[in-house]
Amino acid sequence: MLQATTTFLCGLGALLLLKATPVLAQVDSVRASTLPGRQVAEKAYNAGLASFNSRNYSAALTSFDQALAAKPDFAAAYANRAATRLAMKEYPAAVTDYDQALKLEPSAYAAYFGRGQAREATGQTAEAEADYGEALKVNSTYAPAWYNRGVLRFEHGDYQAAHDDFSGAVKADSTYAYAYHDRASANLRLGNFAAAVPDYSRALTLQPTLLPALLNRAAAERRAGQLPAALRDYDAYLTQKTDNALAYSNRGNA
């Protein structure tokens, strides 16, 4: 009897990797000519971006504070102070700043996405899903919002909706290996075993070291009756990871 693979949805790992990478500043440097008479705010804002990009988050926070003290309606400074607080795992404060940024600039899709990340980190998954949806209303080509919403929907057991979101992610970014992987995993949960195989293959083409895709492709091939291919994938997986007892068991049953 085939058991569920140990990494059935790579989205959990992928999402953690996404969180672990530095949050990107959401707005480019402001030129002095664009805000006449607000040189103090501009200088502090640009210093904040430089510190943020150097991962010196405490210095970035101080600079964005200074920018907002000089210019209280500076939407970009709120958004990037929020991104800084998100990177520092100060999630409630990040949400507050994203709220203010969106009041000043309601079409800022990156602020919706960032607020969704902060809410997701505090367990507010329904609110996070709504924010990812708002980001997509503004920019339907923003692949991370499709992907993150898909992961939430997968975790809630809404596999068809998750599948559709992962499809949106790969349409927006055809190099999104995790989205291909997780669309395949959604297909597995939906019983579409043969359809899962090419998506796992695409994920492996894009990221050959993504071992869960190799193991899960073997499971999909086995369920689809493609036993020789399944055996090859189990063999390839076990040459690289020899401590997975479940993989040995499933290979023996193939």
One Martini backbone bead per residue (centre of mass of N, CA, C, O) as a GRO file, in nm:
protein
  254
    1MET     BB    1   0.094   0.038   0.026
    2LEU     BB    2   0.071   0.358  -0.039
    3GLN     BB    3   0.223   0.626   0.093
    4ALA     BB    4   0.278   0.914   0.193
    5THR     BB    5   0.491   1.137   0.141
    6THR     BB    6   0.708   1.326   0.332
    7THR     BB    7   0.691   1.560   0.082
    8PHE     BB    8   0.410   1.632  -0.056
    9LEU     BB    9   0.449   1.946   0.016
   10CYS     BB   10   0.673   2.194  -0.073
   11GLY     BB   11   0.543   2.457   0.029
   12LEU     BB   12   0.645   2.465   0.312
   13GLY     BB   13   0.944   2.484   0.245
   14ALA     BB   14   0.922   2.715   0.042
   15LEU     BB   15   0.805   2.923   0.234
   16LEU     BB   16   1.043   2.928   0.427
   17LEU     BB   17   1.244   3.022   0.219
   18LEU     BB   18   1.101   3.283   0.157
   19LYS     BB   19   1.123   3.397   0.446
   20ALA     BB   20   1.443   3.374   0.462
   21THR     BB   21   1.453   3.576   0.266
   22PRO     BB   22   1.496   3.878   0.185
   23VAL     BB   23   1.323   4.148   0.190
   24LEU     BB   24   1.214   4.357  -0.048
   25ALA     BB   25   1.229   4.645  -0.159
   26GLN     BB   26   0.946   4.834  -0.299
   27VAL     BB   27   1.126   5.096  -0.355
   28ASP     BB   28   1.291   5.319  -0.503
   29SER     BB   29   1.476   5.567  -0.517
   30VAL     BB   30   1.461   5.905  -0.445
   31ARG     BB   31   1.456   6.191  -0.602
   32ALA     BB   32   1.504   6.512  -0.520
   33SER     BB   33   1.311   6.638  -0.750
   34THR     BB   34   1.028   6.495  -0.648
   35LEU     BB   35   1.062   6.655  -0.343
   36PRO     BB   36   1.021   6.948  -0.274
   37GLY     BB   37   1.141   7.035   0.047
   38ARG     BB   38   1.222   6.703   0.130
   39GLN     BB   39   1.524   6.624   0.198
   40VAL     BB   40   1.512   6.473   0.464
   41ALA     BB   41   1.327   6.243   0.376
   42GLU     BB   42   1.495   6.145   0.137
   43LYS     BB   43   1.757   6.082   0.279
   44ALA     BB   44   1.639   5.879   0.483
   45TYR     BB   45   1.511   5.685   0.282
   46ASN     BB   46   1.770   5.608   0.123
   47ALA     BB   47   1.915   5.502   0.372
   48GLY     BB   48   1.711   5.279   0.431
   49LEU     BB   49   1.753   5.118   0.172
   50ALA     BB   50   2.052   5.061   0.211
   51SER     BB   51   2.022   4.910   0.479
   52PHE     BB   52   1.827   4.696   0.385
   53ASN     BB   53   2.012   4.576   0.153
   54SER     BB   54   2.227   4.512   0.402
   55ARG     BB   55   2.057   4.401   0.658
   56ASN     BB   56   2.020   4.676   0.835
   57TYR     BB   57   1.739   4.706   1.008
   58SER     BB   58   1.779   4.910   1.236
   59ALA     BB   59   1.874   5.140   1.051
   60ALA     BB   60   1.630   5.144   0.866
   61LEU     BB   61   1.420   5.213   1.079
   62THR     BB   62   1.538   5.486   1.158
   63SER     BB   63   1.518   5.617   0.876
   64PHE     BB   64   1.209   5.584   0.836
   65ASP     BB   65   1.133   5.748   1.080
   66GLN     BB   66   1.258   6.012   0.975
   67ALA     BB   67   1.093   6.035   0.716
   68LEU     BB   68   0.810   6.045   0.865
   69ALA     BB   69   0.864   6.295   1.037
   70ALA     BB   70   0.901   6.480   0.774
   71LYS     BB   71   0.676   6.277   0.610
   72PRO     BB   72   0.366   6.148   0.689
   73ASP     BB   73   0.279   6.087   0.358
   74PHE     BB   74   0.495   5.844   0.309
   75ALA     BB   75   0.429   5.557   0.162
   76ALA     BB   76   0.707   5.422   0.108
   77ALA     BB   77   0.803   5.432   0.403
   78TYR     BB   78   0.587   5.251   0.518
   79ALA     BB   79   0.639   5.003   0.339
   80ASN     BB   80   0.949   4.973   0.425
   81ARG     BB   81   0.903   4.954   0.725
   82ALA     BB   82   0.734   4.703   0.705
   83ALA     BB   83   0.949   4.525   0.570
   84THR     BB   84   1.143   4.549   0.806
   85ARG     BB   85   0.952   4.425   1.021
   86LEU     BB   86   0.922   4.159   0.877
   87ALA     BB   87   1.226   4.082   0.889
   88MET     BB   88   1.205   4.117   1.224
   89LYS     BB   89   0.923   3.988   1.321
   90GLU     BB   90   0.717   4.249   1.340
   91TYR     BB   91   0.407   4.197   1.261
   92PRO     BB   92   0.204   4.405   1.378
   93ALA     BB   93   0.370   4.653   1.285
   94ALA     BB   94   0.362   4.584   0.987
   95VAL     BB   95   0.058   4.602   0.949
   96THR     BB   96   0.027   4.897   1.027
   97ASP     BB   97   0.205   5.007   0.796
   98TYR     BB   98   0.049   4.884   0.563
   99ASP     BB   99  -0.212   5.028   0.618
  100GLN     BB  100  -0.100   5.313   0.567
  101ALA     BB  101   0.005   5.271   0.281
  102LEU     BB  102  -0.284   5.195   0.164
  103LYS     BB  103  -0.422   5.463   0.226
  104LEU     BB  104  -0.219   5.625   0.036
  105GLU     BB  105  -0.185   5.342  -0.161
  106PRO     BB  106  -0.417   5.124  -0.290
  107SER     BB  107  -0.222   5.005  -0.546
  108ALA     BB  108  -0.018   4.841  -0.355
  109TYR     BB  109   0.057   4.520  -0.399
  110ALA     BB  110   0.306   4.475  -0.211
  111ALA     BB  111   0.151   4.551   0.049
  112TYR     BB  112  -0.050   4.324   0.044
  113PHE     BB  113   0.156   4.098   0.047
  114GLY     BB  114   0.306   4.177   0.308
  115ARG     BB  115   0.055   4.162   0.489
  116GLY     BB  116   0.003   3.866   0.435
  117GLN     BB  117   0.264   3.761   0.559
  118ALA     BB  118   0.218   3.875   0.843
  119ARG     BB  119  -0.051   3.729   0.894
  120GLU     BB  120   0.046   3.442   0.848
  121ALA     BB  121   0.263   3.447   1.082
  122THR     BB  122  -0.004   3.487   1.295
  123GLY     BB  123  -0.252   3.295   1.176
  124GLN     BB  124  -0.408   3.485   0.952
  125THR     BB  125  -0.520   3.323   0.689
  126ALA     BB  126  -0.770   3.467   0.579
  127GLU     BB  127  -0.638   3.748   0.557
  128ALA     BB  128  -0.405   3.662   0.378
  129GLU     BB  129  -0.570   3.559   0.140
  130ALA     BB  130  -0.703   3.833   0.085
  131ASP     BB  131  -0.440   3.988   0.025
  132TYR     BB  132  -0.349   3.822  -0.215
  133GLY     BB  133  -0.601   3.892  -0.378
  134GLU     BB  134  -0.554   4.200  -0.388
  135ALA     BB  135  -0.286   4.188  -0.536
  136LEU     BB  136  -0.415   4.049  -0.794
  137LYS     BB  137  -0.606   4.278  -0.873
  138VAL     BB  138  -0.365   4.470  -0.941
  139ASN     BB  139  -0.157   4.205  -1.004
  140SER     BB  140  -0.182   3.918  -1.205
  141THR     BB  141   0.159   3.877  -1.237
  142TYR     BB  142   0.206   3.794  -0.928
  143ALA     BB  143   0.335   3.504  -0.835
  144PRO     BB  144   0.360   3.498  -0.517
  145ALA     BB  145   0.054   3.531  -0.465
  146TRP     BB  146  -0.039   3.275  -0.594
  147TYR     BB  147   0.135   3.083  -0.428
  148ASN     BB  148   0.056   3.155  -0.135
  149ARG     BB  149  -0.245   3.098  -0.174
  150GLY     BB  150  -0.211   2.803  -0.258
  151VAL     BB  151  -0.092   2.701   0.006
  152LEU     BB  152  -0.330   2.770   0.185
  153ARG     BB  153  -0.538   2.598   0.029
  154PHE     BB  154  -0.399   2.331   0.066
  155GLU     BB  155  -0.399   2.333   0.380
  156HIS     BB  156  -0.733   2.344   0.363
  157GLY     BB  157  -0.815   2.128   0.118
  158ASP     BB  158  -0.823   2.314  -0.156
  159TYR     BB  159  -0.706   2.173  -0.434
  160GLN     BB  160  -0.827   2.320  -0.678
  161ALA     BB  161  -0.755   2.608  -0.595
  162ALA     BB  162  -0.456   2.554  -0.570
  163HIS     BB  163  -0.407   2.466  -0.858
  164ASP     BB  164  -0.497   2.737  -0.984
  165ASP     BB  165  -0.279   2.909  -0.844
  166PHE     BB  166  -0.031   2.762  -0.955
  167SER     BB  167  -0.104   2.829  -1.245
  168GLY     BB  168  -0.076   3.134  -1.207
  169ALA     BB  169   0.225   3.128  -1.134
  170VAL     BB  170   0.335   2.991  -1.404
  171LYS     BB  171   0.220   3.207  -1.590
  172ALA     BB  172   0.387   3.443  -1.459
  173ASP     BB  173   0.623   3.208  -1.393
  174SER     BB  174   0.801   2.964  -1.574
  175THR     BB  175   1.040   2.931  -1.324
  176TYR     BB  176   0.850   2.805  -1.089
  177ALA     BB  177   0.923   2.530  -0.924
  178TYR     BB  178   0.730   2.516  -0.677
  179ALA     BB  179   0.467   2.544  -0.841
  180TYR     BB  180   0.493   2.285  -0.997
  181HIS     BB  181   0.512   2.096  -0.759
  182ASP     BB  182   0.236   2.184  -0.618
  183ARG     BB  183   0.055   2.114  -0.852
  184ALA     BB  184   0.120   1.817  -0.846
  185SER     BB  185   0.019   1.771  -0.553
  186ALA     BB  186  -0.270   1.848  -0.617
  187ASN     BB  187  -0.314   1.624  -0.824
  188LEU     BB  188  -0.278   1.395  -0.629
  189ARG     BB  189  -0.521   1.472  -0.442
  190LEU     BB  190  -0.719   1.453  -0.709
  191GLY     BB  191  -0.611   1.191  -0.886
  192ASN     BB  192  -0.393   1.321  -1.105
  193PHE     BB  193  -0.130   1.144  -1.176
  194ALA     BB  194  -0.037   1.199  -1.469
  195ALA     BB  195  -0.034   1.517  -1.435
  196ALA     BB  196   0.199   1.527  -1.220
  197VAL     BB  197   0.456   1.438  -1.366
  198PRO     BB  198   0.537   1.690  -1.549
  199ASP     BB  199   0.565   1.887  -1.309
  200TYR     BB  200   0.795   1.747  -1.168
  201SER     BB  201   0.983   1.761  -1.411
  202ARG     BB  202   0.994   2.068  -1.430
  203ALA     BB  203   1.110   2.118  -1.151
  204LEU     BB  204   1.374   1.955  -1.208
  205THR     BB  205   1.475   2.124  -1.441
  206LEU     BB  206   1.493   2.391  -1.270
  207GLN     BB  207   1.561   2.193  -0.994
  208PRO     BB  208   1.764   1.926  -0.949
  209THR     BB  209   1.776   1.942  -0.610
  210LEU     BB  210   1.463   1.861  -0.582
  211LEU     BB  211   1.393   1.582  -0.419
  212PRO     BB  212   1.084   1.575  -0.370
  213ALA     BB  213   1.018   1.554  -0.675
  214LEU     BB  214   1.134   1.272  -0.717
  215LEU     BB  215   0.965   1.121  -0.508
  216ASN     BB  216   0.682   1.220  -0.610
  217ARG     BB  217   0.706   1.112  -0.896
  218ALA     BB  218   0.717   0.819  -0.816
  219ALA     BB  219   0.436   0.814  -0.691
  220ALA     BB  220   0.283   0.900  -0.946
  221GLU     BB  221   0.380   0.670  -1.128
  222ARG     BB  222   0.269   0.443  -0.959
  223ARG     BB  223  -0.033   0.538  -0.965
  224ALA     BB  224  -0.020   0.538  -1.299
  225GLY     BB  225   0.152   0.265  -1.384
  226GLN     BB  226   0.472   0.366  -1.398
  227LEU     BB  227   0.695   0.155  -1.288
  228PRO     BB  228   0.975   0.196  -1.421
  229ALA     BB  229   0.989   0.498  -1.355
  230ALA     BB  230   0.960   0.472  -1.051
  231LEU     BB  231   1.216   0.305  -1.002
  232ARG     BB  232   1.415   0.514  -1.108
  233ASP     BB  233   1.343   0.733  -0.901
  234TYR     BB  234   1.403   0.579  -0.646
  235ASP     BB  235   1.696   0.523  -0.712
  236ALA     BB  236   1.786   0.818  -0.743
  237TYR     BB  237   1.707   0.907  -0.461
  238LEU     BB  238   1.872   0.681  -0.291
  239THR     BB  239   2.156   0.783  -0.385
  240GLN     BB  240   2.108   1.071  -0.217
  241LYS     BB  241   1.896   0.925   0.002
  242THR     BB  242   1.944   0.668   0.253
  243ASP     BB  243   1.723   0.749   0.512
  244ASN     BB  244   1.446   0.650   0.360
  245ALA     BB  245   1.223   0.415   0.441
  246LEU     BB  246   0.977   0.479   0.260
  247ALA     BB  247   1.122   0.461  -0.012
  248TYR     BB  248   1.198   0.166   0.013
  249SER     BB  249   0.910   0.060   0.041
  250ASN     BB  250   0.797   0.176  -0.228
  251ARG     BB  251   0.995   0.033  -0.410
  252GLY     BB  252   0.910  -0.256  -0.323
  253ASN     BB  253   0.599  -0.198  -0.435
  254ALA     BB  254   0.663  -0.137  -0.754
   0.00000   0.00000   0.00000
